[in-house]
Amino acid sequence: MVDYHMTSGGAPPHMGQLGQDQRYMEQEEDWDRDLLLDPAWEKQQRKTFTAWCNSHLRKAGTQIENIDEDFRDGLKLMLLLEVISGERLPKPERGKMRVHKINNVNKALDFIASKGVKLVSIGAEEIVDGNTKMTLGMIWTIILRFAIQDISVEETSAKEGLLLWCQRKTAPYKNVNVQNFHISWKDGLAFNALIHRHRPELIEYDKLRKDDPVTNLNNAFEVAERYLDIPKMLDAEDIVGTLRPDEKAIMTYVSCFYHAFSGAQKAETAANRICKVLAVNQENEHLMEDYEKLASDLLEWIRRTIPWLENRVPEKTMHDMQQKLEDFRDYRRVHKPPKVQEKCQLEINFNTLQTKLRLSNRPAFMPSEGKMVSDINNGWQHLEQAEKGFEEWLLNAIRRLERLDHLAEKFRQKALIHEAWTEGKEAMLKQKDYESATLADIKALIRKHEAFESDLAAHQDRVEQIAAIAQELNELDYYDSPSVNARCQKICDQWDLLGSLTHTRREALEVTEKQLEAIDQLYLEYAKRAAPFNNWMEGAMEDLQDMFIVHTIEEIEGLIAAHEQFKSTLPDADREREAILGIQNEAQKIADYSHIKLASGNPYTTVTPQIINSKWEKVQQLVPKRDGALKGEHDKQQSNEHLRLQFASLANVVGPWIQAKMEEIGRIAIELHGTLEDQMTHLKQYEQSVINYKPNIDKLEQQHQLIQEALIFDNKHTNYTMEHIRVGWEHLLTTIARTSNEVENQILTRDAKGISQEQMHEYRASFNHFDRKRIGALDADDFRALLISTGYSLGDAEFNRIMAIVDPNNTGMVTFQAFIDFMSRETTDTDTADQVIASFKVLAGDKNYITAAELRRELPPDQAEYCIARMAPYQGPDAVPGALDYMSFSTALYGESDL
């Protein structure tokens, strides 16, 4: 049941309306008392007025049985007025005497008179005496003032307004023609039409018959009492059995329908407003949740990736380092590009969300700590710095491993040759064969020892090379340095021992040399010339088998030139070989001539002619193999040079193209013309034209991969690296996406704020005029000049206020989006927190709190549960169990600015 005092509130009506209502009240108060003598009318009024009074008194936990008896002491009459007006009356007197009752009734009549009601011929004594006519007249006056007077429909009020409302609501229904409040209602169809118009599910109107008024009336009365909380105030039989039903009884009952349905209409309007506000808020919360999740995922990926890129611990083998390089390529080609798109989409979503929040008059979205766009940009910059250093480190590490592998192999070859040479030398130097030798033998031993010392000195350089290589491997932190050091130390210790043993044996031979004769000079000469020649051949074989690493065609041509120079010395070496062999042949001739039986082999050297010839043949075999290896490497370097030229030719086209496009999109962002939709279409076409260029980037990536696989580390034919191309391409796509997003936000702002296309063009033209630097933003001086040109009269305080709106981060620059947001905000109204609070107050029946049941009754299920989950318990003095605080909830929707 609707509280009528809530709609009137005791407030005085407007002056024009006041005169009309007072005239109507005077007419109604001057009612025909003789008509009340009609028993049928009196019965109808008594029943209707009693039910009307009880519909209000039950709110105070009481009721009346006899209308002319129960109001005689004035107590329930004062209580009735308090309930329907919502105001406190003076304290009643509790005495039983007549004077106490008269005083109570007078207090009630005085309160009625204070509401602008003129009481005619109604005194307290008549009410106390139980005068039925006066009592019914007083109750009718109360009904007129608190239930009918404030009804207003299309500039008509009170009875005329109520009648017009009934006519408007029942107009579409057949057999219903409401012209008055008596005979128009006798068949009951008008009552059923009113209910069906507002609650069609309660009445099957098509099944009602005009010739069955009793059934029609009872159906309407029962439905109203059961579903609309309107008590049964009339009897169907009394209405049908009376020629002209009582107008006041009908008006009283019909007014209950007006208040019940008009209250529902207000609640529906309030619910619609709340639904609209909540829908906007729910959509924004979904966008916020999406941003938070996308930002968290992107930051987590950056957090996981940066330690991997910052890890500078090299692998031990070339295979592992090459696998690491391949992993890095996969990261650049497969893993990073989607993250670049996610980062760009995150910025676009953030800008779109902020625009929607501004357009709906909501506070700006502040992401969780550490998830701002600036935080993501900082993390991304850290990632790219680590990425750039990681690639450079990878290439240096591969070069280092190549160098280490080369040195290690060189160490092993030299160590193997030296160990082969030293095999048996220690035992030879320790033997004491000179103690039992003949003079000739001693001479031979001395010569042999001198040849050994010459050989030993020749090997000194190799030992020093072995030590130097081991030292370099240690300095380069070679992973197998312990075994290299152990082997080097063993060689050095053995070398020192050989030196010591050589010195000791020489001293022993020199002691006995005085007793020995000279030995054959030819053998000695042979040994002296054969030993260095043999050492030269060993060095030549070592050089011919030596590994080489080159990175340019100039380096391989240098090796080829050195090799050609070596081959030019072979004729001289061959002549030296023949000379050495000639010495051996001359000795043999002398021995043959003198019939001397030579011992097997030369006593001064172990280098026999067979060894010299064998090694010479080996040298002859290695020379063409070296020729083939150098030629193969020369062909490889020519192929690498071709790859460099191929990459450079395309890079020198793609690089300038990207630079030109970057300058072009900068001009487009400032010089866009046409409607925003046309600009958006132009940008999409421009973006597609840029994307169509992507095959050139892919082709360059393929050529770059071939260069990487060929381990080519430099390219003198171009200043563009693949890194430059990738960064330029990604920056170009991001710039186009940001420009498109700016136009999309302008469309959102235009549509939401109702800005015409001409206004948007005018804003853009004015902004571009003052954007003299063509950077898409204005500094404070240019922005002040722009505002003055649009008609603003600005003092410093007003300008500072506006700057705080358009430049909240104090960057000193104002973007075009901020400018149109400001201009649209100056001319557009939006929902406010006060409007939402007023709407909730209507749903709550003017209470300062609302219950879950009321929310579920008035709002759609999902939005009702949304409110219930977020509203705090109401803490006011009038709180009841389950009360919810809708005021705090409404102000929270709009932030502190609307409090």
Short mmCIF file of N, CA and C in Angstrom, two decimals, residues 495-601:
data_model
loop_
_atom_site.label_atom_id
_atom_site.label_comp_id
_atom_site.label_asym_id
_atom_site.label_seq_id
_atom_site.Cartn_x
_atom_site.Cartn_y
_atom_site.Cartn_z
N TRP A 495 111.26 -30.88 -20.67
CA TRP A 495 112.23 -30.04 -21.40
C TRP A 495 113.37 -29.59 -20.48
N ASP A 496 113.06 -29.19 -19.28
CA ASP A 496 114.11 -28.79 -18.34
C ASP A 496 115.03 -29.97 -18.03
N LEU A 497 114.42 -31.14 -17.88
CA LEU A 497 115.22 -32.33 -17.59
C LEU A 497 116.14 -32.66 -18.77
N LEU A 498 115.60 -32.55 -19.99
CA LEU A 498 116.43 -32.80 -21.16
C LEU A 498 117.59 -31.82 -21.24
N GLY A 499 117.32 -30.54 -20.91
CA GLY A 499 118.40 -29.56 -20.90
C GLY A 499 119.48 -29.91 -19.91
N SER A 500 119.00 -30.32 -18.72
CA SER A 500 119.98 -30.69 -17.68
C SER A 500 120.77 -31.92 -18.08
N LEU A 501 120.08 -32.92 -18.64
CA LEU A 501 120.77 -34.14 -19.06
C LEU A 501 121.72 -33.87 -20.22
N THR A 502 121.29 -32.99 -21.13
CA THR A 502 122.16 -32.64 -22.26
C THR A 502 123.45 -32.00 -21.77
N HIS A 503 123.32 -31.08 -20.81
CA HIS A 503 124.50 -30.42 -20.27
C HIS A 503 125.42 -31.42 -19.57
N THR A 504 124.84 -32.32 -18.83
CA THR A 504 125.65 -33.32 -18.11
C THR A 504 126.38 -34.23 -19.08
N ARG A 505 125.69 -34.69 -20.13
CA ARG A 505 126.35 -35.59 -21.09
C ARG A 505 127.46 -34.86 -21.85
N ARG A 506 127.22 -33.58 -22.19
CA ARG A 506 128.25 -32.85 -22.92
C ARG A 506 129.52 -32.72 -22.07
N GLU A 507 129.34 -32.44 -20.81
CA GLU A 507 130.51 -32.34 -19.93
C GLU A 507 131.29 -33.66 -19.91
N ALA A 508 130.55 -34.78 -19.87
CA ALA A 508 131.21 -36.09 -19.85
C ALA A 508 131.96 -36.34 -21.15
N LEU A 509 131.35 -35.97 -22.27
CA LEU A 509 132.03 -36.17 -23.55
C LEU A 509 133.25 -35.26 -23.69
N GLU A 510 133.15 -34.03 -23.20
CA GLU A 510 134.27 -33.10 -23.30
C GLU A 510 135.48 -33.56 -22.45
N VAL A 511 135.16 -34.26 -21.35
CA VAL A 511 136.27 -34.78 -20.52
C VAL A 511 137.08 -35.80 -21.29
N THR A 512 136.38 -36.61 -22.10
CA THR A 512 137.06 -37.66 -22.86
C THR A 512 137.46 -37.22 -24.27
N GLU A 513 137.02 -35.97 -24.66
CA GLU A 513 137.26 -35.52 -26.03
C GLU A 513 138.76 -35.37 -26.31
N LYS A 514 139.49 -35.00 -25.25
CA LYS A 514 140.93 -34.82 -25.42
C LYS A 514 141.62 -36.12 -25.83
N GLN A 515 140.93 -37.23 -25.52
CA GLN A 515 141.53 -38.54 -25.81
C GLN A 515 141.02 -39.08 -27.15
N LEU A 516 140.17 -38.33 -27.80
CA LEU A 516 139.55 -38.84 -29.03
C LEU A 516 140.05 -38.06 -30.25
N GLU A 517 139.98 -38.66 -31.38
CA GLU A 517 140.38 -38.01 -32.63
C GLU A 517 139.14 -37.50 -33.37
N ALA A 518 139.48 -36.69 -34.24
CA ALA A 518 138.36 -36.12 -35.00
C ALA A 518 137.66 -37.22 -35.80
N ILE A 519 136.41 -37.09 -35.89
CA ILE A 519 135.61 -38.06 -36.65
C ILE A 519 135.40 -37.52 -38.05
N ASP A 520 134.82 -38.29 -38.85
CA ASP A 520 134.64 -37.97 -40.26
C ASP A 520 133.82 -36.66 -40.40
N GLN A 521 134.48 -35.63 -41.06
CA GLN A 521 133.82 -34.34 -41.18
C GLN A 521 132.58 -34.39 -42.09
N LEU A 522 132.60 -35.32 -42.98
CA LEU A 522 131.44 -35.39 -43.85
C LEU A 522 130.17 -35.79 -43.08
N TYR A 523 130.35 -36.81 -42.19
CA TYR A 523 129.21 -37.21 -41.38
C TYR A 523 128.70 -36.04 -40.53
N LEU A 524 129.69 -35.34 -39.99
CA LEU A 524 129.32 -34.22 -39.13
C LEU A 524 128.59 -33.13 -39.93
N GLU A 525 129.16 -32.84 -41.12
CA GLU A 525 128.52 -31.83 -41.95
C GLU A 525 127.11 -32.27 -42.35
N TYR A 526 127.00 -33.55 -42.68
CA TYR A 526 125.67 -34.10 -43.03
C TYR A 526 124.70 -33.89 -41.88
N ALA A 527 125.19 -34.27 -40.69
CA ALA A 527 124.28 -34.20 -39.54
C ALA A 527 123.87 -32.76 -39.26
N LYS A 528 124.86 -31.83 -39.38
CA LYS A 528 124.54 -30.45 -39.09
C LYS A 528 123.56 -29.85 -40.10
N ARG A 529 123.67 -30.28 -41.34
CA ARG A 529 122.77 -29.71 -42.34
C ARG A 529 121.43 -30.47 -42.41
N ALA A 530 121.52 -31.76 -42.08
CA ALA A 530 120.30 -32.56 -42.15
C ALA A 530 119.32 -32.21 -41.02
N ALA A 531 119.90 -31.92 -39.85
CA ALA A 531 119.02 -31.66 -38.69
C ALA A 531 118.14 -30.42 -38.91
N PRO A 532 118.71 -29.24 -39.25
CA PRO A 532 117.82 -28.10 -39.47
C PRO A 532 116.90 -28.29 -40.66
N PHE A 533 117.42 -28.99 -41.69
CA PHE A 533 116.53 -29.23 -42.83
C PHE A 533 115.35 -30.12 -42.44
N ASN A 534 115.68 -31.12 -41.64
CA ASN A 534 114.61 -31.99 -41.14
C ASN A 534 113.62 -31.19 -40.30
N ASN A 535 114.16 -30.31 -39.45
CA ASN A 535 113.28 -29.49 -38.60
C ASN A 535 112.43 -28.54 -39.47
N TRP A 536 113.06 -28.01 -40.55
CA TRP A 536 112.30 -27.15 -41.46
C TRP A 536 111.16 -27.92 -42.11
N MET A 537 111.45 -29.18 -42.52
CA MET A 537 110.39 -29.98 -43.14
C MET A 537 109.27 -30.29 -42.15
N GLU A 538 109.64 -30.58 -40.90
CA GLU A 538 108.60 -30.81 -39.89
C GLU A 538 107.76 -29.55 -39.68
N GLY A 539 108.48 -28.39 -39.65
CA GLY A 539 107.71 -27.15 -39.52
C GLY A 539 106.82 -26.91 -40.73
N ALA A 540 107.36 -27.22 -41.92
CA ALA A 540 106.55 -27.03 -43.12
C ALA A 540 105.33 -27.93 -43.11
N MET A 541 105.51 -29.19 -42.70
CA MET A 541 104.37 -30.11 -42.63
C MET A 541 103.35 -29.62 -41.59
N GLU A 542 103.87 -29.11 -40.50
CA GLU A 542 102.97 -28.59 -39.46
C GLU A 542 102.16 -27.40 -39.98
N ASP A 543 102.88 -26.49 -40.72
CA ASP A 543 102.19 -25.31 -41.26
C ASP A 543 101.18 -25.71 -42.33
N LEU A 544 101.56 -26.69 -43.15
CA LEU A 544 100.65 -27.12 -44.21
C LEU A 544 99.39 -27.80 -43.66
N GLN A 545 99.51 -28.38 -42.48
CA GLN A 545 98.35 -29.04 -41.86
C GLN A 545 97.64 -28.14 -40.83
N ASP A 546 98.19 -26.94 -40.65
CA ASP A 546 97.63 -26.04 -39.63
C ASP A 546 96.22 -25.59 -40.05
N MET A 547 95.31 -25.51 -39.05
CA MET A 547 93.95 -25.03 -39.32
C MET A 547 93.97 -23.50 -39.47
N PHE A 548 93.00 -22.98 -40.19
CA PHE A 548 92.91 -21.53 -40.34
C PHE A 548 91.44 -21.13 -40.29
N ILE A 549 91.21 -19.88 -39.75
CA ILE A 549 89.86 -19.31 -39.66
C ILE A 549 89.94 -17.90 -40.22
N VAL A 550 89.12 -17.62 -41.22
CA VAL A 550 89.07 -16.29 -41.82
C VAL A 550 87.61 -15.86 -41.91
N HIS A 551 87.41 -14.54 -41.98
CA HIS A 551 86.06 -13.99 -42.05
C HIS A 551 85.85 -13.10 -43.27
N THR A 552 86.95 -12.78 -43.98
CA THR A 552 86.81 -11.93 -45.17
C THR A 552 87.61 -12.53 -46.31
N ILE A 553 87.28 -12.10 -47.50
CA ILE A 553 88.01 -12.58 -48.66
C ILE A 553 89.43 -12.06 -48.67
N GLU A 554 89.65 -10.87 -48.04
CA GLU A 554 91.01 -10.33 -47.97
C GLU A 554 91.91 -11.23 -47.13
N GLU A 555 91.35 -11.76 -46.03
CA GLU A 555 92.15 -12.62 -45.16
C GLU A 555 92.56 -13.91 -45.89
N ILE A 556 91.62 -14.53 -46.63
CA ILE A 556 91.97 -15.77 -47.31
C ILE A 556 92.95 -15.51 -48.45
N GLU A 557 92.83 -14.33 -49.08
CA GLU A 557 93.79 -14.01 -50.13
C GLU A 557 95.19 -13.79 -49.56
N GLY A 558 95.23 -13.26 -48.29
CA GLY A 558 96.53 -13.13 -47.63
C GLY A 558 97.16 -14.48 -47.37
N LEU A 559 96.34 -15.46 -46.93
CA LEU A 559 96.86 -16.81 -46.70
C LEU A 559 97.32 -17.45 -48.00
N ILE A 560 96.54 -17.22 -49.05
CA ILE A 560 96.94 -17.80 -50.35
C ILE A 560 98.28 -17.20 -50.81
N ALA A 561 98.43 -15.88 -50.60
CA ALA A 561 99.70 -15.24 -50.99
C ALA A 561 100.87 -15.81 -50.19
N ALA A 562 100.66 -16.02 -48.88
CA ALA A 562 101.72 -16.59 -48.05
C ALA A 562 102.06 -18.00 -48.51
N HIS A 563 101.02 -18.75 -48.88
CA HIS A 563 101.24 -20.11 -49.35
C HIS A 563 102.03 -20.12 -50.67
N GLU A 564 101.68 -19.16 -51.55
CA GLU A 564 102.41 -19.07 -52.81
C GLU A 564 103.87 -18.71 -52.57
N GLN A 565 104.09 -17.84 -51.59
CA GLN A 565 105.47 -17.50 -51.25
C GLN A 565 106.23 -18.72 -50.73
N PHE A 566 105.51 -19.56 -49.92
CA PHE A 566 106.14 -20.78 -49.40
C PHE A 566 106.50 -21.71 -50.56
N LYS A 567 105.58 -21.83 -51.52
CA LYS A 567 105.86 -22.73 -52.65
C LYS A 567 107.06 -22.24 -53.47
N SER A 568 107.25 -20.90 -53.46
CA SER A 568 108.40 -20.36 -54.23
C SER A 568 109.75 -20.75 -53.61
N THR A 569 109.73 -21.15 -52.31
CA THR A 569 110.98 -21.56 -51.65
C THR A 569 111.28 -23.04 -51.84
N LEU A 570 110.35 -23.78 -52.41
CA LEU A 570 110.55 -25.23 -52.54
C LEU A 570 111.73 -25.59 -53.45
N PRO A 571 111.97 -24.88 -54.57
CA PRO A 571 113.15 -25.25 -55.38
C PRO A 571 114.47 -25.13 -54.60
N ASP A 572 114.60 -24.05 -53.79
CA ASP A 572 115.81 -23.91 -52.97
C ASP A 572 115.89 -25.03 -51.94
N ALA A 573 114.75 -25.38 -51.37
CA ALA A 573 114.75 -26.47 -50.39
C ALA A 573 115.14 -27.79 -51.06
N ASP A 574 114.66 -27.98 -52.30
CA ASP A 574 115.01 -29.21 -53.00
C ASP A 574 116.51 -29.28 -53.28
N ARG A 575 117.07 -28.13 -53.64
CA ARG A 575 118.53 -28.11 -53.86
C ARG A 575 119.28 -28.38 -52.56
N GLU A 576 118.76 -27.87 -51.44
CA GLU A 576 119.40 -28.15 -50.15
C GLU A 576 119.30 -29.62 -49.83
N ARG A 577 118.14 -30.22 -50.13
CA ARG A 577 117.98 -31.66 -49.89
C ARG A 577 119.00 -32.45 -50.72
N GLU A 578 119.13 -32.08 -51.99
CA GLU A 578 120.07 -32.80 -52.85
C GLU A 578 121.51 -32.60 -52.36
N ALA A 579 121.79 -31.38 -51.84
CA ALA A 579 123.15 -31.14 -51.30
C ALA A 579 123.42 -32.01 -50.09
N ILE A 580 122.42 -32.13 -49.20
CA ILE A 580 122.59 -32.96 -47.99
C ILE A 580 122.78 -34.43 -48.39
N LEU A 581 121.93 -34.87 -49.33
CA LEU A 581 122.09 -36.26 -49.79
C LEU A 581 123.42 -36.45 -50.51
N GLY A 582 123.90 -35.38 -51.17
CA GLY A 582 125.20 -35.48 -51.83
C GLY A 582 126.34 -35.67 -50.84
N ILE A 583 126.22 -35.03 -49.65
CA ILE A 583 127.24 -35.25 -48.61
C ILE A 583 127.27 -36.72 -48.20
N GLN A 584 126.08 -37.28 -48.00
CA GLN A 584 126.02 -38.70 -47.62
C GLN A 584 126.61 -39.57 -48.75
N ASN A 585 126.30 -39.20 -49.98
CA ASN A 585 126.83 -39.99 -51.12
C ASN A 585 128.35 -39.84 -51.24
N GLU A 586 128.84 -38.61 -50.96
CA GLU A 586 130.29 -38.39 -51.02
C GLU A 586 131.01 -39.22 -49.96
N ALA A 587 130.42 -39.29 -48.74
CA ALA A 587 131.03 -40.11 -47.68
C ALA A 587 131.05 -41.57 -48.09
N GLN A 588 129.97 -42.00 -48.70
CA GLN A 588 129.91 -43.38 -49.13
C GLN A 588 130.95 -43.64 -50.24
N LYS A 589 131.13 -42.69 -51.15
CA LYS A 589 132.14 -42.84 -52.21
C LYS A 589 133.55 -42.95 -51.63
N ILE A 590 133.82 -42.05 -50.62
CA ILE A 590 135.15 -42.09 -49.99
C ILE A 590 135.36 -43.43 -49.30
N ALA A 591 134.30 -43.89 -48.61
CA ALA A 591 134.42 -45.17 -47.92
C ALA A 591 134.63 -46.29 -48.92
N ASP A 592 133.89 -46.23 -50.01
CA ASP A 592 134.05 -47.27 -51.03
C ASP A 592 135.45 -47.21 -51.65
N TYR A 593 135.84 -45.95 -51.86
CA TYR A 593 137.16 -45.78 -52.47
C TYR A 593 138.28 -46.29 -51.57
N SER A 594 138.12 -46.04 -50.28
CA SER A 594 139.12 -46.44 -49.30
C SER A 594 138.84 -47.81 -48.71
N HIS A 595 137.81 -48.44 -49.22
CA HIS A 595 137.41 -49.77 -48.72
C HIS A 595 137.15 -49.73 -47.21
N ILE A 596 136.48 -48.65 -46.81
CA ILE A 596 136.12 -48.53 -45.39
C ILE A 596 134.71 -49.10 -45.21
N LYS A 597 134.62 -49.93 -44.15
CA LYS A 597 133.33 -50.52 -43.83
C LYS A 597 132.62 -49.58 -42.82
N LEU A 598 131.62 -48.93 -43.34
CA LEU A 598 130.90 -47.98 -42.49
C LEU A 598 129.91 -48.70 -41.59
N ALA A 599 129.77 -48.14 -40.44
CA ALA A 599 128.71 -48.65 -39.54
C ALA A 599 127.35 -48.32 -40.14
N SER A 600 126.39 -49.06 -39.73
CA SER A 600 125.04 -48.83 -40.28
C SER A 600 124.54 -47.46 -39.83
N GLY A 601 124.36 -46.60 -40.76
CA GLY A 601 123.82 -45.29 -40.45
C GLY A 601 124.88 -44.32 -40.01
#
